[in-house]
């Protein structure tokens, strides 16, 4: 019976995922317009990389092959910050080995190598570096996505190679990058090169082809490893095997891997957000025969949050989530969305009339703390960003508030802890349904945080994170004691000026952990849809009812195990 329930749940999830993906993909194609024959051929060569047999792999196997390789080519999807984060995680692992590493980046034109050297040496500040390389024109992708790579290189004293060239021909750019990499490999045979370039460019017929040609010409013996990221076709192959939730690395063949740490529609959404905003301002890119742009390479500016059609996206997510869970939406659903770009609603006359002083303080904390919040009496959804996780979590909070009719803005650590944690669990679960590759800090992550030394120059937020970590671990111990002894002994609440902050952040963290387990149970058929609906419909205004529901949920999920013990163990 459980297997049948799990199969049915998985089919509904995949059907929803395909619907979301196809909707976004159609919008991306519309934004891109018609592509030249040259670009289509280039893209087809890339897609052939994923048509052969593949096998399940692991982070450990990938790292071992990275250690053995002389040159590691990591694919990048420039609009998607998770792509750059995954590359940085891999780089962090490799610097712990004895082999010296040189980082190589597509983001900087090779003509500006000396400018890049100046940034790394400290002779140039960031603003001057960006001005000299003419960053908006020569690259244009959000600087905060790529900055951590250069900060890491500077901290670890890694040389960095600039690989790009301004050419309308994709093959010319590939050959140029390969020439720089091969020349450096010959001159510095003891150094490993870790190169980050657009995912399309690292297909075997592109940069690797020119690299091997140069190796032959120079009589060099170098082991090459390519690491793609988040192939769409491979994702759906995993989905047919019901493995898309658990497999993070695939081996495509000798010296070829693909990291699978994001759903394909999330990756596409990062492009679509810019494309929609750019279309409104008349700056959408044209992919003509002479253009250097591909789906990976279309230049973009930082996306203005207020230009993104959030309301339409939120309604789509709300309908999709409600349909999957079998929750009928009330007629005439309407709500407003506020972002960090428009905080006037905090001081509006309506806000002052309908919210108490304490409630206004809680709303302001969520804004300052970069947290999602739904204010039911205002029919207002606050989103700290337009990222897919923020949007989906906000929509889940909205759906819960609509069907449960909970009115409380949780603010009292002694009265509202269980309700706040449950609301966070429901919101995180809803966001996992729409983006199942989302990750949260687990108990082990909070232990690791406390093991790291805290410097005297630590920021107030970093000190708060330590207090929250200790509180989370205390609650995890209390939860285990309850499951063992049947009696719940609540840990002592924080006191002092940070009391409310610690309470809210701890509830959010525990709710996310609970939501992670809830989602695992749901997809495994161990927590049926009718119980999920009951959670969304549960009114949390009563502290006693919320406590009973929290402890009951702990009991229901006691036998659920996660595929990973720590977020840091994933790529």
PDB file of C-alpha atoms in Angstrom, residues 261-514:
ATOM      1  CA  UNK A 261      21.597  20.110  -7.529  1.00  0.00           C
ATOM      2  CA  UNK A 262      18.727  22.160  -8.981  1.00  0.00           C
ATOM      3  CA  UNK A 263      15.468  21.553 -10.785  1.00  0.00           C
ATOM      4  CA  UNK A 264      15.589  22.626 -14.466  1.00  0.00           C
ATOM      5  CA  UNK A 265      12.710  25.102 -14.193  1.00  0.00           C
ATOM      6  CA  UNK A 266      14.492  26.938 -11.354  1.00  0.00           C
ATOM      7  CA  UNK A 267      17.537  27.390 -13.580  1.00  0.00           C
ATOM      8  CA  UNK A 268      15.392  28.652 -16.465  1.00  0.00           C
ATOM      9  CA  UNK A 269      13.470  30.971 -14.160  1.00  0.00           C
ATOM     10  CA  UNK A 270      16.685  32.832 -13.382  1.00  0.00           C
ATOM     11  CA  UNK A 271      17.008  33.671 -17.068  1.00  0.00           C
ATOM     12  CA  UNK A 272      13.316  34.416 -17.535  1.00  0.00           C
ATOM     13  CA  UNK A 273      13.220  36.953 -14.728  1.00  0.00           C
ATOM     14  CA  UNK A 274      15.799  39.054 -16.505  1.00  0.00           C
ATOM     15  CA  UNK A 275      14.317  38.540 -19.947  1.00  0.00           C
ATOM     16  CA  UNK A 276      10.869  39.699 -18.825  1.00  0.00           C
ATOM     17  CA  UNK A 277      12.304  42.776 -17.128  1.00  0.00           C
ATOM     18  CA  UNK A 278      14.526  43.547 -20.111  1.00  0.00           C
ATOM     19  CA  UNK A 279      11.613  43.244 -22.545  1.00  0.00           C
ATOM     20  CA  UNK A 280       9.689  45.902 -20.626  1.00  0.00           C
ATOM     21  CA  UNK A 281      12.604  48.328 -21.006  1.00  0.00           C
ATOM     22  CA  UNK A 282      13.262  47.448 -24.660  1.00  0.00           C
ATOM     23  CA  UNK A 283      16.647  45.886 -23.885  1.00  0.00           C
ATOM     24  CA  UNK A 284      15.920  42.220 -24.615  1.00  0.00           C
ATOM     25  CA  UNK A 285      18.762  40.489 -26.500  1.00  0.00           C
ATOM     26  CA  UNK A 286      18.502  39.477 -30.110  1.00  0.00           C
ATOM     27  CA  UNK A 287      20.095  36.172 -31.113  1.00  0.00           C
ATOM     28  CA  UNK A 288      21.137  36.887 -34.664  1.00  0.00           C
ATOM     29  CA  UNK A 289      23.532  34.936 -36.872  1.00  0.00           C
ATOM     30  CA  UNK A 290      26.439  37.096 -35.786  1.00  0.00           C
ATOM     31  CA  UNK A 291      25.522  37.205 -32.120  1.00  0.00           C
ATOM     32  CA  UNK A 292      27.805  35.623 -29.532  1.00  0.00           C
ATOM     33  CA  UNK A 293      24.855  34.947 -27.219  1.00  0.00           C
ATOM     34  CA  UNK A 294      23.394  31.575 -26.371  1.00  0.00           C
ATOM     35  CA  UNK A 295      20.982  30.540 -23.657  1.00  0.00           C
ATOM     36  CA  UNK A 296      24.004  30.405 -21.325  1.00  0.00           C
ATOM     37  CA  UNK A 297      25.585  33.595 -22.619  1.00  0.00           C
ATOM     38  CA  UNK A 298      22.954  36.310 -23.020  1.00  0.00           C
ATOM     39  CA  UNK A 299      24.313  39.359 -21.129  1.00  0.00           C
ATOM     40  CA  UNK A 300      22.044  40.784 -18.455  1.00  0.00           C
ATOM     41  CA  UNK A 301      22.005  43.428 -15.779  1.00  0.00           C
ATOM     42  CA  UNK A 302      20.972  43.038 -12.147  1.00  0.00           C
ATOM     43  CA  UNK A 303      17.225  42.416 -12.197  1.00  0.00           C
ATOM     44  CA  UNK A 304      15.145  45.204 -10.606  1.00  0.00           C
ATOM     45  CA  UNK A 305      12.821  43.405  -8.218  1.00  0.00           C
ATOM     46  CA  UNK A 306       9.913  45.736  -8.922  1.00  0.00           C
ATOM     47  CA  UNK A 307      10.073  45.039 -12.671  1.00  0.00           C
ATOM     48  CA  UNK A 308       9.451  41.299 -12.316  1.00  0.00           C
ATOM     49  CA  UNK A 309       5.763  40.251 -12.723  1.00  0.00           C
ATOM     50  CA  UNK A 310       5.714  38.693  -9.270  1.00  0.00           C
ATOM     51  CA  UNK A 311       1.959  38.781  -8.853  1.00  0.00           C
ATOM     52  CA  UNK A 312       1.359  36.616 -11.918  1.00  0.00           C
ATOM     53  CA  UNK A 313       4.115  34.194 -10.914  1.00  0.00           C
ATOM     54  CA  UNK A 314       2.734  33.946  -7.371  1.00  0.00           C
ATOM     55  CA  UNK A 315      -0.776  33.166  -8.638  1.00  0.00           C
ATOM     56  CA  UNK A 316       0.613  30.401 -10.862  1.00  0.00           C
ATOM     57  CA  UNK A 317       2.553  28.876  -7.964  1.00  0.00           C
ATOM     58  CA  UNK A 318      -0.492  29.126  -5.701  1.00  0.00           C
ATOM     59  CA  UNK A 319      -2.729  27.318  -8.196  1.00  0.00           C
ATOM     60  CA  UNK A 320      -0.102  24.615  -8.806  1.00  0.00           C
ATOM     61  CA  UNK A 321       0.464  23.956  -5.103  1.00  0.00           C
ATOM     62  CA  UNK A 322      -3.244  23.906  -4.269  1.00  0.00           C
ATOM     63  CA  UNK A 323      -3.989  21.576  -7.192  1.00  0.00           C
ATOM     64  CA  UNK A 324      -1.281  19.090  -6.203  1.00  0.00           C
ATOM     65  CA  UNK A 325      -2.432  18.986  -2.588  1.00  0.00           C
ATOM     66  CA  UNK A 326      -6.113  18.848  -3.508  1.00  0.00           C
ATOM     67  CA  UNK A 327      -6.952  22.060  -1.644  1.00  0.00           C
ATOM     68  CA  UNK A 328      -9.788  24.068  -3.256  1.00  0.00           C
ATOM     69  CA  UNK A 329      -8.903  27.739  -3.506  1.00  0.00           C
ATOM     70  CA  UNK A 330     -11.487  30.239  -2.247  1.00  0.00           C
ATOM     71  CA  UNK A 331     -13.088  32.309  -4.979  1.00  0.00           C
ATOM     72  CA  UNK A 332     -11.744  35.773  -5.648  1.00  0.00           C
ATOM     73  CA  UNK A 333      -8.269  35.162  -4.242  1.00  0.00           C
ATOM     74  CA  UNK A 334      -6.433  38.454  -4.133  1.00  0.00           C
ATOM     75  CA  UNK A 335      -3.375  39.753  -2.372  1.00  0.00           C
ATOM     76  CA  UNK A 336      -0.651  42.336  -2.783  1.00  0.00           C
ATOM     77  CA  UNK A 337       3.075  41.674  -2.853  1.00  0.00           C
ATOM     78  CA  UNK A 338       5.622  43.927  -1.205  1.00  0.00           C
ATOM     79  CA  UNK A 339       9.386  43.718  -1.560  1.00  0.00           C
ATOM     80  CA  UNK A 340      12.381  45.421  -0.054  1.00  0.00           C
ATOM     81  CA  UNK A 341      12.044  48.084  -2.775  1.00  0.00           C
ATOM     82  CA  UNK A 342       8.751  49.382  -1.362  1.00  0.00           C
ATOM     83  CA  UNK A 343       8.634  49.426   2.420  1.00  0.00           C
ATOM     84  CA  UNK A 344       6.157  52.289   2.755  1.00  0.00           C
ATOM     85  CA  UNK A 345       3.487  49.764   3.727  1.00  0.00           C
ATOM     86  CA  UNK A 346       5.227  49.389   7.095  1.00  0.00           C
ATOM     87  CA  UNK A 347       4.329  52.929   8.100  1.00  0.00           C
ATOM     88  CA  UNK A 348       1.025  53.261   6.265  1.00  0.00           C
ATOM     89  CA  UNK A 349      -2.041  54.499   8.140  1.00  0.00           C
ATOM     90  CA  UNK A 350      -3.735  51.159   7.518  1.00  0.00           C
ATOM     91  CA  UNK A 351      -0.806  49.313   9.020  1.00  0.00           C
ATOM     92  CA  UNK A 352      -0.831  51.462  12.126  1.00  0.00           C
ATOM     93  CA  UNK A 353      -4.606  51.038  12.497  1.00  0.00           C
ATOM     94  CA  UNK A 354      -4.784  47.243  11.998  1.00  0.00           C
ATOM     95  CA  UNK A 355      -1.562  46.043  13.647  1.00  0.00           C
ATOM     96  CA  UNK A 356      -0.530  46.386  17.255  1.00  0.00           C
ATOM     97  CA  UNK A 357       2.821  47.894  18.157  1.00  0.00           C
ATOM     98  CA  UNK A 358       4.228  44.418  18.849  1.00  0.00           C
ATOM     99  CA  UNK A 359       2.899  43.072  15.549  1.00  0.00           C
ATOM    100  CA  UNK A 360       4.443  45.977  13.632  1.00  0.00           C
ATOM    101  CA  UNK A 361       7.733  45.147  15.358  1.00  0.00           C
ATOM    102  CA  UNK A 362       7.474  41.529  14.203  1.00  0.00           C
ATOM    103  CA  UNK A 363       6.736  42.589  10.620  1.00  0.00           C
ATOM    104  CA  UNK A 364       9.745  44.907  10.661  1.00  0.00           C
ATOM    105  CA  UNK A 365      11.919  42.115  12.019  1.00  0.00           C
ATOM    106  CA  UNK A 366      10.976  39.845   9.111  1.00  0.00           C
ATOM    107  CA  UNK A 367      11.885  42.635   6.700  1.00  0.00           C
ATOM    108  CA  UNK A 368      15.213  43.391   8.398  1.00  0.00           C
ATOM    109  CA  UNK A 369      15.934  39.680   8.809  1.00  0.00           C
ATOM    110  CA  UNK A 370      15.298  38.994   5.122  1.00  0.00           C
ATOM    111  CA  UNK A 371      12.398  36.621   5.890  1.00  0.00           C
ATOM    112  CA  UNK A 372       9.174  35.838   4.049  1.00  0.00           C
ATOM    113  CA  UNK A 373       5.912  36.858   5.739  1.00  0.00           C
ATOM    114  CA  UNK A 374       2.181  36.887   4.987  1.00  0.00           C
ATOM    115  CA  UNK A 375       0.125  39.518   6.827  1.00  0.00           C
ATOM    116  CA  UNK A 376      -3.377  38.082   6.698  1.00  0.00           C
ATOM    117  CA  UNK A 377      -5.348  41.155   7.798  1.00  0.00           C
ATOM    118  CA  UNK A 378      -3.609  43.176   5.084  1.00  0.00           C
ATOM    119  CA  UNK A 379      -3.740  40.418   2.435  1.00  0.00           C
ATOM    120  CA  UNK A 380      -0.068  41.316   1.958  1.00  0.00           C
ATOM    121  CA  UNK A 381       2.742  38.930   1.057  1.00  0.00           C
ATOM    122  CA  UNK A 382       6.222  40.229   1.825  1.00  0.00           C
ATOM    123  CA  UNK A 383       9.054  38.684  -0.219  1.00  0.00           C
ATOM    124  CA  UNK A 384      12.678  39.471   0.612  1.00  0.00           C
ATOM    125  CA  UNK A 385      13.703  38.520  -2.938  1.00  0.00           C
ATOM    126  CA  UNK A 386      12.299  37.282  -6.253  1.00  0.00           C
ATOM    127  CA  UNK A 387      14.165  33.987  -5.960  1.00  0.00           C
ATOM    128  CA  UNK A 388      12.157  30.833  -6.520  1.00  0.00           C
ATOM    129  CA  UNK A 389      12.547  29.673  -2.902  1.00  0.00           C
ATOM    130  CA  UNK A 390      11.355  32.970  -1.476  1.00  0.00           C
ATOM    131  CA  UNK A 391       8.385  33.071  -3.836  1.00  0.00           C
ATOM    132  CA  UNK A 392       7.345  29.447  -3.228  1.00  0.00           C
ATOM    133  CA  UNK A 393       7.710  29.747   0.535  1.00  0.00           C
ATOM    134  CA  UNK A 394       5.628  32.906   0.498  1.00  0.00           C
ATOM    135  CA  UNK A 395       2.919  31.228  -1.570  1.00  0.00           C
ATOM    136  CA  UNK A 396       2.827  28.287   0.872  1.00  0.00           C
ATOM    137  CA  UNK A 397       2.415  30.715   3.780  1.00  0.00           C
ATOM    138  CA  UNK A 398      -0.356  32.428   1.862  1.00  0.00           C
ATOM    139  CA  UNK A 399      -2.178  29.143   1.174  1.00  0.00           C
ATOM    140  CA  UNK A 400      -1.871  28.065   4.805  1.00  0.00           C
ATOM    141  CA  UNK A 401      -3.217  31.379   6.077  1.00  0.00           C
ATOM    142  CA  UNK A 402      -6.125  31.313   3.609  1.00  0.00           C
ATOM    143  CA  UNK A 403      -7.384  27.804   4.405  1.00  0.00           C
ATOM    144  CA  UNK A 404      -6.533  27.734   8.141  1.00  0.00           C
ATOM    145  CA  UNK A 405      -7.755  31.261   8.885  1.00  0.00           C
ATOM    146  CA  UNK A 406      -4.934  31.659  11.398  1.00  0.00           C
ATOM    147  CA  UNK A 407      -4.684  35.323  12.287  1.00  0.00           C
ATOM    148  CA  UNK A 408      -1.828  35.531  14.778  1.00  0.00           C
ATOM    149  CA  UNK A 409       1.497  37.132  13.946  1.00  0.00           C
ATOM    150  CA  UNK A 410       3.641  34.985  16.199  1.00  0.00           C
ATOM    151  CA  UNK A 411       5.658  37.115  18.600  1.00  0.00           C
ATOM    152  CA  UNK A 412       5.565  35.588  22.107  1.00  0.00           C
ATOM    153  CA  UNK A 413       8.365  33.036  22.731  1.00  0.00           C
ATOM    154  CA  UNK A 414       6.425  31.336  25.529  1.00  0.00           C
ATOM    155  CA  UNK A 415       3.065  31.186  23.732  1.00  0.00           C
ATOM    156  CA  UNK A 416       3.808  31.025  20.022  1.00  0.00           C
ATOM    157  CA  UNK A 417       6.888  28.840  19.592  1.00  0.00           C
ATOM    158  CA  UNK A 418       5.128  25.675  18.403  1.00  0.00           C
ATOM    159  CA  UNK A 419       2.811  27.620  16.116  1.00  0.00           C
ATOM    160  CA  UNK A 420       5.707  29.529  14.564  1.00  0.00           C
ATOM    161  CA  UNK A 421       7.670  26.308  13.989  1.00  0.00           C
ATOM    162  CA  UNK A 422       4.648  24.574  12.423  1.00  0.00           C
ATOM    163  CA  UNK A 423       3.944  27.531  10.152  1.00  0.00           C
ATOM    164  CA  UNK A 424       7.582  27.460   9.050  1.00  0.00           C
ATOM    165  CA  UNK A 425       7.381  23.694   8.450  1.00  0.00           C
ATOM    166  CA  UNK A 426       4.290  24.036   6.265  1.00  0.00           C
ATOM    167  CA  UNK A 427       5.880  26.912   4.336  1.00  0.00           C
ATOM    168  CA  UNK A 428       9.127  25.016   3.779  1.00  0.00           C
ATOM    169  CA  UNK A 429       7.231  21.890   2.710  1.00  0.00           C
ATOM    170  CA  UNK A 430       5.256  23.920   0.164  1.00  0.00           C
ATOM    171  CA  UNK A 431       8.442  25.417  -1.241  1.00  0.00           C
ATOM    172  CA  UNK A 432       9.969  21.909  -1.528  1.00  0.00           C
ATOM    173  CA  UNK A 433       6.960  20.743  -3.544  1.00  0.00           C
ATOM    174  CA  UNK A 434       7.636  23.505  -6.078  1.00  0.00           C
ATOM    175  CA  UNK A 435      11.450  23.254  -5.861  1.00  0.00           C
ATOM    176  CA  UNK A 436      12.408  19.913  -4.350  1.00  0.00           C
ATOM    177  CA  UNK A 437      16.155  20.623  -4.645  1.00  0.00           C
ATOM    178  CA  UNK A 438      15.897  23.296  -1.977  1.00  0.00           C
ATOM    179  CA  UNK A 439      18.217  22.735   0.988  1.00  0.00           C
ATOM    180  CA  UNK A 440      18.108  23.803   4.618  1.00  0.00           C
ATOM    181  CA  UNK A 441      20.542  23.656   7.516  1.00  0.00           C
ATOM    182  CA  UNK A 442      20.149  20.400   9.440  1.00  0.00           C
ATOM    183  CA  UNK A 443      21.178  19.581  13.002  1.00  0.00           C
ATOM    184  CA  UNK A 444      24.712  18.667  11.910  1.00  0.00           C
ATOM    185  CA  UNK A 445      25.100  22.025  10.121  1.00  0.00           C
ATOM    186  CA  UNK A 446      24.343  23.878  13.350  1.00  0.00           C
ATOM    187  CA  UNK A 447      26.904  21.722  15.189  1.00  0.00           C
ATOM    188  CA  UNK A 448      29.507  22.567  12.564  1.00  0.00           C
ATOM    189  CA  UNK A 449      28.672  26.262  12.855  1.00  0.00           C
ATOM    190  CA  UNK A 450      29.434  26.203  16.582  1.00  0.00           C
ATOM    191  CA  UNK A 451      32.753  24.453  15.948  1.00  0.00           C
ATOM    192  CA  UNK A 452      34.008  27.376  13.866  1.00  0.00           C
ATOM    193  CA  UNK A 453      35.808  30.073  15.885  1.00  0.00           C
ATOM    194  CA  UNK A 454      34.071  33.409  16.298  1.00  0.00           C
ATOM    195  CA  UNK A 455      36.417  36.378  15.911  1.00  0.00           C
ATOM    196  CA  UNK A 456      36.294  39.534  17.988  1.00  0.00           C
ATOM    197  CA  UNK A 457      35.220  41.399  14.840  1.00  0.00           C
ATOM    198  CA  UNK A 458      32.141  39.209  14.295  1.00  0.00           C
ATOM    199  CA  UNK A 459      29.028  40.999  13.107  1.00  0.00           C
ATOM    200  CA  UNK A 460      25.906  41.130  15.310  1.00  0.00           C
ATOM    201  CA  UNK A 461      24.145  38.800  12.855  1.00  0.00           C
ATOM    202  CA  UNK A 462      26.948  36.244  13.223  1.00  0.00           C
ATOM    203  CA  UNK A 463      26.613  36.367  17.009  1.00  0.00           C
ATOM    204  CA  UNK A 464      22.857  35.877  16.645  1.00  0.00           C
ATOM    205  CA  UNK A 465      23.485  32.829  14.442  1.00  0.00           C
ATOM    206  CA  UNK A 466      25.490  31.235  17.285  1.00  0.00           C
ATOM    207  CA  UNK A 467      22.670  31.796  19.762  1.00  0.00           C
ATOM    208  CA  UNK A 468      20.177  30.328  17.306  1.00  0.00           C
ATOM    209  CA  UNK A 469      22.414  27.302  16.652  1.00  0.00           C
ATOM    210  CA  UNK A 470      22.616  26.540  20.373  1.00  0.00           C
ATOM    211  CA  UNK A 471      18.841  26.910  20.705  1.00  0.00           C
ATOM    212  CA  UNK A 472      18.193  24.654  17.699  1.00  0.00           C
ATOM    213  CA  UNK A 473      20.433  21.933  19.101  1.00  0.00           C
ATOM    214  CA  UNK A 474      18.675  22.191  22.475  1.00  0.00           C
ATOM    215  CA  UNK A 475      15.299  21.732  20.809  1.00  0.00           C
ATOM    216  CA  UNK A 476      16.574  18.793  18.750  1.00  0.00           C
ATOM    217  CA  UNK A 477      17.678  17.095  21.966  1.00  0.00           C
ATOM    218  CA  UNK A 478      14.295  17.840  23.551  1.00  0.00           C
ATOM    219  CA  UNK A 479      12.519  16.362  20.513  1.00  0.00           C
ATOM    220  CA  UNK A 480      14.537  13.139  20.749  1.00  0.00           C
ATOM    221  CA  UNK A 481      13.884  12.900  24.490  1.00  0.00           C
ATOM    222  CA  UNK A 482      10.146  13.267  23.861  1.00  0.00           C
ATOM    223  CA  UNK A 483      10.164  10.491  21.264  1.00  0.00           C
ATOM    224  CA  UNK A 484      12.103   8.284  23.672  1.00  0.00           C
ATOM    225  CA  UNK A 485      10.291   9.035  26.961  1.00  0.00           C
ATOM    226  CA  UNK A 486       6.936  10.424  25.851  1.00  0.00           C
ATOM    227  CA  UNK A 487       7.415  13.621  27.843  1.00  0.00           C
ATOM    228  CA  UNK A 488       8.353  16.971  26.318  1.00  0.00           C
ATOM    229  CA  UNK A 489      10.573  19.269  28.351  1.00  0.00           C
ATOM    230  CA  UNK A 490      10.856  22.592  26.596  1.00  0.00           C
ATOM    231  CA  UNK A 491      14.343  24.155  26.554  1.00  0.00           C
ATOM    232  CA  UNK A 492      14.745  27.480  28.284  1.00  0.00           C
ATOM    233  CA  UNK A 493      13.915  30.467  26.112  1.00  0.00           C
ATOM    234  CA  UNK A 494      16.502  33.115  25.339  1.00  0.00           C
ATOM    235  CA  UNK A 495      16.399  36.290  27.400  1.00  0.00           C
ATOM    236  CA  UNK A 496      17.598  39.815  26.883  1.00  0.00           C
ATOM    237  CA  UNK A 497      17.445  42.159  23.892  1.00  0.00           C
ATOM    238  CA  UNK A 498      17.830  39.322  21.357  1.00  0.00           C
ATOM    239  CA  UNK A 499      14.986  37.233  22.808  1.00  0.00           C
ATOM    240  CA  UNK A 500      12.529  37.822  19.967  1.00  0.00           C
ATOM    241  CA  UNK A 501      15.176  37.401  17.266  1.00  0.00           C
ATOM    242  CA  UNK A 502      16.389  34.088  18.707  1.00  0.00           C
ATOM    243  CA  UNK A 503      12.818  32.838  19.099  1.00  0.00           C
ATOM    244  CA  UNK A 504      11.822  33.625  15.504  1.00  0.00           C
ATOM    245  CA  UNK A 505      15.046  32.348  13.903  1.00  0.00           C
ATOM    246  CA  UNK A 506      14.986  29.147  15.973  1.00  0.00           C
ATOM    247  CA  UNK A 507      11.370  28.480  15.031  1.00  0.00           C
ATOM    248  CA  UNK A 508      12.196  29.037  11.354  1.00  0.00           C
ATOM    249  CA  UNK A 509      15.212  26.713  11.506  1.00  0.00           C
ATOM    250  CA  UNK A 510      13.350  23.917  13.320  1.00  0.00           C
ATOM    251  CA  UNK A 511      10.390  24.366  10.989  1.00  0.00           C
ATOM    252  CA  UNK A 512      12.645  23.943   7.969  1.00  0.00           C
ATOM    253  CA  UNK A 513      14.136  20.730   9.393  1.00  0.00           C
ATOM    254  CA  UNK A 514      10.627  19.452  10.112  1.00  0.00           C
TER     255      UNK A 514
END
